[in-house]
XYZ file of C-alpha atoms in Angstrom:
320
model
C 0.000 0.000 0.000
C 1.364 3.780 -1.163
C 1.228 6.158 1.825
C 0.416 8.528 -0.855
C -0.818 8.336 -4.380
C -1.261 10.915 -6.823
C -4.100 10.542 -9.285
C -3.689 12.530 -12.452
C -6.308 11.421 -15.513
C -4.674 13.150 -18.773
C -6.081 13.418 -22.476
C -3.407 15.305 -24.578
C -1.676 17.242 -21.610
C 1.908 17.185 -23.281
C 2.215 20.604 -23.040
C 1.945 20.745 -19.148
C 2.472 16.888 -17.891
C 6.457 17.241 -17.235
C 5.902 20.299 -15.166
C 2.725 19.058 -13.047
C 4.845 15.752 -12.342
C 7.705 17.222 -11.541
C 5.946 19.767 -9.518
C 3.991 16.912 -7.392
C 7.639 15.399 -6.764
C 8.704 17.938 -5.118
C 5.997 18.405 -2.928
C 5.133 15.217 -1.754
C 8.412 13.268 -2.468
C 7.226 10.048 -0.401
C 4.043 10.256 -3.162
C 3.957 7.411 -6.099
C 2.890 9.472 -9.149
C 0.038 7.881 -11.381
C -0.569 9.580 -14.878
C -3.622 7.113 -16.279
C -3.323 8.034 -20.264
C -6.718 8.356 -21.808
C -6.419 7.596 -25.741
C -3.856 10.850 -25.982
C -2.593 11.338 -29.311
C 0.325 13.530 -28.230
C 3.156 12.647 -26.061
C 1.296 12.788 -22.907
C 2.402 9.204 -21.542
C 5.672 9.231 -22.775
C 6.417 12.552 -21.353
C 5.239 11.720 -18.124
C 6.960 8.551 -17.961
C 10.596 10.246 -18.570
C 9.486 13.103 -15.590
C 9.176 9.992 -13.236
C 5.436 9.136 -12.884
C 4.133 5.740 -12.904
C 2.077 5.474 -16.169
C -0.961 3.827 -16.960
C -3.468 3.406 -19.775
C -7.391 3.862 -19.742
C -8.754 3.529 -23.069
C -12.599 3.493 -22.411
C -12.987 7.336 -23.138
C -13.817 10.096 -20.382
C -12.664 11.149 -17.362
C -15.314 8.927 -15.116
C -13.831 5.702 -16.364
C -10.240 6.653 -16.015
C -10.857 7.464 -12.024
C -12.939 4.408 -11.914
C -9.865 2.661 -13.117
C -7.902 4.225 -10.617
C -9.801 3.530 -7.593
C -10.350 -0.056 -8.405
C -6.202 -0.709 -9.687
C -4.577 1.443 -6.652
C -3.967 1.040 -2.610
C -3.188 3.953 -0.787
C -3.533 5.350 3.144
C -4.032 8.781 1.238
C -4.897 10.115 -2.257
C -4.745 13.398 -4.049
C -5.966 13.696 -7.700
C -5.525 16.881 -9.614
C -5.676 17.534 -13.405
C -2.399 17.291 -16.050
C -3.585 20.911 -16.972
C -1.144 22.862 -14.488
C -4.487 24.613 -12.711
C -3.707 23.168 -9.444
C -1.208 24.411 -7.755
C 0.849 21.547 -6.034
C 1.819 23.610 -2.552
C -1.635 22.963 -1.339
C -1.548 19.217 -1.657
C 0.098 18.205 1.758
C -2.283 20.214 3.989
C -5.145 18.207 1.550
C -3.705 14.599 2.649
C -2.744 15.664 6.102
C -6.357 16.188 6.673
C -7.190 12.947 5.478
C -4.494 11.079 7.184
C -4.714 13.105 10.634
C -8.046 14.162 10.735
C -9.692 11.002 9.170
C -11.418 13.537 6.551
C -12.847 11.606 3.896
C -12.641 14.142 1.324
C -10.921 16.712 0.906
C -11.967 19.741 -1.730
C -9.398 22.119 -2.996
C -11.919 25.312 -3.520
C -11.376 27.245 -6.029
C -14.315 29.622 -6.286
C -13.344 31.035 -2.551
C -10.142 32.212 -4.410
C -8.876 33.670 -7.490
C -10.887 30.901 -10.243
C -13.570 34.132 -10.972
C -10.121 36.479 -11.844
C -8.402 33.659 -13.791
C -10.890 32.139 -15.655
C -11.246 33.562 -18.957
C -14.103 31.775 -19.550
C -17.779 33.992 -18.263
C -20.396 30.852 -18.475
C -18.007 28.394 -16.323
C -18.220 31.062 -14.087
C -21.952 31.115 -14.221
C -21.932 27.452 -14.658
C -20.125 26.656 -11.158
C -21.927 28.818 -8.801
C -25.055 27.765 -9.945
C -24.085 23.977 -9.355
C -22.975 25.104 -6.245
C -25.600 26.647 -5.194
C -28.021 24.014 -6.496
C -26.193 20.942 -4.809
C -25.608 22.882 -1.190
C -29.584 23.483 -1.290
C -30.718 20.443 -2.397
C -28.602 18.601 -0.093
C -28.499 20.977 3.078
C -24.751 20.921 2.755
C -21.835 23.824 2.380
C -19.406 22.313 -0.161
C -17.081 25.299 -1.393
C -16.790 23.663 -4.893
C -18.278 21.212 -6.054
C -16.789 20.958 -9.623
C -13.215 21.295 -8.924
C -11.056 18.268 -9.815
C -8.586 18.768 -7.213
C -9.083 16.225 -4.002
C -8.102 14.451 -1.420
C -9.527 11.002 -0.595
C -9.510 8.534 2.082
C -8.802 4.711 1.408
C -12.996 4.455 2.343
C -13.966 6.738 0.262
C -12.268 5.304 -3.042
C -13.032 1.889 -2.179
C -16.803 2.607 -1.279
C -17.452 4.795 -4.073
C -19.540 3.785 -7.221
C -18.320 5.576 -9.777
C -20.932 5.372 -12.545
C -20.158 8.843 -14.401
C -18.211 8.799 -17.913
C -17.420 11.741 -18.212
C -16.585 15.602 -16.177
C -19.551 15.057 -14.192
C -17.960 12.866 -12.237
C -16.578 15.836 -9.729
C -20.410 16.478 -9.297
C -21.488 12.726 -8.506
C -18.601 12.558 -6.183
C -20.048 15.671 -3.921
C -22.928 14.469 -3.616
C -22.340 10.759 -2.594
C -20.199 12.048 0.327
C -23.255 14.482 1.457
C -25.641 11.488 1.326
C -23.399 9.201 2.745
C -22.692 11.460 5.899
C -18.833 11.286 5.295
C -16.397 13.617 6.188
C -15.978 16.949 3.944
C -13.671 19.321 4.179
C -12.431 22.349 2.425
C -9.031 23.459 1.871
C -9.423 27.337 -0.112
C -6.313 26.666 -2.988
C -5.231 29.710 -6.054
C -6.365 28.436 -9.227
C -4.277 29.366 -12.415
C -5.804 28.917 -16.172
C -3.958 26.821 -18.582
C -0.999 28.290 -19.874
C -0.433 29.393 -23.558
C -1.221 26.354 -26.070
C -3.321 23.975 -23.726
C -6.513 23.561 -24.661
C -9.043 22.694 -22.302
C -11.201 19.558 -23.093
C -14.642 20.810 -21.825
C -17.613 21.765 -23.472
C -19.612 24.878 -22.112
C -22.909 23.665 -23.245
C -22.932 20.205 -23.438
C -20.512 19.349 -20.296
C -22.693 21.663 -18.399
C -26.082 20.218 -19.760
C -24.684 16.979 -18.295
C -23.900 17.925 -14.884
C -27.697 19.080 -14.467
C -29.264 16.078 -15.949
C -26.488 14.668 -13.484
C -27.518 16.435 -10.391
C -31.166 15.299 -11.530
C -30.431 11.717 -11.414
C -28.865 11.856 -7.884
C -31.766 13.536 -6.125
C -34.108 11.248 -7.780
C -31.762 8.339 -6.586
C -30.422 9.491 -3.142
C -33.863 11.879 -2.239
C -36.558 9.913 -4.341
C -39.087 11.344 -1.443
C -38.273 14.892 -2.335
C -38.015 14.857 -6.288
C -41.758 12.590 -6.497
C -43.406 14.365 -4.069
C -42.031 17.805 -5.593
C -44.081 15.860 -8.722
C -46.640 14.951 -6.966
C -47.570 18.320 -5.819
C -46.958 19.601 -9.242
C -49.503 17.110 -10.828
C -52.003 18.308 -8.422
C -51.920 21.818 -8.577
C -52.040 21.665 -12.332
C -55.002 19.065 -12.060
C -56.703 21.387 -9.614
C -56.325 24.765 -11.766
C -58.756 22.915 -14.848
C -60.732 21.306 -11.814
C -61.777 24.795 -10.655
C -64.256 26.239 -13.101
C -65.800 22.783 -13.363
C -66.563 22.566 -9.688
C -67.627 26.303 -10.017
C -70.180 25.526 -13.091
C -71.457 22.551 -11.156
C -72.021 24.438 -8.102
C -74.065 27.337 -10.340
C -76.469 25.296 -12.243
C -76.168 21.738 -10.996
C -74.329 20.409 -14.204
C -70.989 19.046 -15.473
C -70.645 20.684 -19.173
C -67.118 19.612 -19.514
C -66.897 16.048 -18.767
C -63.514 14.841 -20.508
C -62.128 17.967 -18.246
C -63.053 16.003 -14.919
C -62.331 12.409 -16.336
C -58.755 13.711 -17.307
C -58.655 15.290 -13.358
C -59.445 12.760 -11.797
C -56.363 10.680 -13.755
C -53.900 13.497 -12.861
C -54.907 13.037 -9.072
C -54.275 9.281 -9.322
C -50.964 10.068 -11.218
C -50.005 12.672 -8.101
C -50.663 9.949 -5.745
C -49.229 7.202 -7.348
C -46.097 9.477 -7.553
C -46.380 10.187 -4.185
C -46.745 6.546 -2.735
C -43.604 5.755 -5.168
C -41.144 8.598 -3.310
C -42.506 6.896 -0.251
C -41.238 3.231 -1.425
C -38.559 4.430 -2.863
C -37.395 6.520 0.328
C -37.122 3.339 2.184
C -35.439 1.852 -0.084
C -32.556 4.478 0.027
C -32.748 4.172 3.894
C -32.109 0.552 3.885
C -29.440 1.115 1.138
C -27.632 3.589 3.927
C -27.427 1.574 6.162
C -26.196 -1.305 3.925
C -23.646 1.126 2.913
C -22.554 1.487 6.577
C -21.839 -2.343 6.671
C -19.617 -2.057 3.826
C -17.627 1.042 4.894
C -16.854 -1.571 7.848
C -15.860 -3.988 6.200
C -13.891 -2.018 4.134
C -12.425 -0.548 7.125
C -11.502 -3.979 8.363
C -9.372 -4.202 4.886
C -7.486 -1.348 5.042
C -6.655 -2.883 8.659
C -5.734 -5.755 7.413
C -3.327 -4.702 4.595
C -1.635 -2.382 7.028
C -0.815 -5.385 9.456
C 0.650 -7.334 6.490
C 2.480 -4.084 5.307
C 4.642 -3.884 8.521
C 4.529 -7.590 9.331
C 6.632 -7.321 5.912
C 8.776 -4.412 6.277
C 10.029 -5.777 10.079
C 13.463 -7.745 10.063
């Protein structure tokens, strides 16, 4: 087991990969180095090979599957992953891990919105884009998570070995938030400066699209993690539109006695059964998600009784 392992997922980073490894070396020396290649044309693995990372390859496309890779292939008392882009700054990493390896955080967010991201990044609708996630997640959720999209983290053997990564793409940051909120783990923030790419990296993400995924990913997870809230939030919009039509019926009937508009009530009365139906489902589904919690807590034990084990055999190996 690494004390330390550096995650960085790269697609095309040759321009910056020598200097973000070589950076990470010097700030966390005892730290093995991963750079998982993801289908680069460039010189990206090669690159970060000669700088002295350990390199891997990933070629199912996007960034989700790369850190899915990662968490399933590596061991490690402590991880830190962080883009090949040269954003993150590497000073910040060894308060990140110290937090996770001396105050049992399970994650660890480098925020960058608290910061200089809004004066660095050139780009207005990522601006837009990541406080309204923010804001979104934190009030869905009842949480305070700085930043939610940033891809600099630090990670606790639990965490990465608990986690189901089932993301592709750049929305994983987003799924990972929010499965530490549900889950009642750990969170912590650690405010970091946030440079843009330097002259002649390009970044990989989409305005539109990228960000049209994160909210049909944020979607998902409250449907999934707070099926009570999201069906119930249906429910009540069923009704309400059921009852607006319902009105003037009720109001005719109650004039002269008679129903003129009968396909108006029949269609009602279906709406109503829809809201309830919706209704009973959050409820079903809600208890569902509670036994699935505490299911979760049994793993995260046994888990725990894992990492125990490995670091027994790790000393039981390094003693004369």
């Amino acid at each position: 087991m690494d004390e330390i392992a550096v995650l960085i997922p790269c697609y095309n980073e040759s321009k910056t990969i020598t200097k973000v490894v070589s950076d990470w070396k010097k700030a966390l020396p005892e730290a093995v180095i991963y750079v998982y290649d993801n289908n680069s044309s460039d010189q990206t693995a090669i690159l970060a090979r000669q700088a002295g990372a350990v390199v891997r390859q990933e070629y199912l496309q996007g960034k989700g599957n790369v850190i899915r890779r990662m968490f399933r292939e590596i061991d490690a008392k402590a991880y830190l992953m962080v883009d090949g882009d040269d954003t993150y700054p590497a000073e910040f990493g060894r308060e990140m891990v110290d937090r996770v390896l001396h105050r049992h955080a399970d994650m660890v967010v480098g925020d960058r919105l608290s910061s200089t991201y809004f004066q660095e990044n050139k780009r207005p609708f990522h601006n837009l884009g990541n406080s309204l996630v923010r804001k979104t997640i934190n009030k869905l959720f009842k949480n305070d998570i700085k930043d939610i999209m940033t891809g600099y983290r630090a990670f606790s053997y639990n965490f990465v070995k608990t986690f189901p990564v089932l993301s592709k793409g750049f929305e994983i940051e987003t799924e990972m938030s929010i499965h530490a909120v549900d889950k009642n783990m750990q969170v912590e923030n650690v405010v970091i400066e946030y440079r843009d790419r330097p002259e002649g990296s390009e970044s990989k993400l989409n305005t539109y699209s990228d960000g049209l995924k994160v909210l049909r990913t944020i979607a998902r997870l409250y449907r999934n993690y707070k099926p009570l809230g999201f069906f119930s939030g249906f429910a009540f919009l069923l009704t309400v539109i059921s009852t607006i039509f319902l009105i003037p019926v009720v109001i005719t009937y109650a004039r002269t006695g008679l129903v003129p508009n009968f396909p108006t009530l029949i269609v009602c009365g279906f709406v109503y059964m829809a809201a309830i139906i919706s209704l009973f489902a959050g409820m079903l589904l809600s208890s569902i998600v509670q036994q699935d919690r505490q299911d979760f807590e049994i793993r995260l034990i046994a888990c725990q009784y894992r990492y125990e084990q490995i670091l027994r055999q790790d000393t039981s190996e390094q003693e004369p």
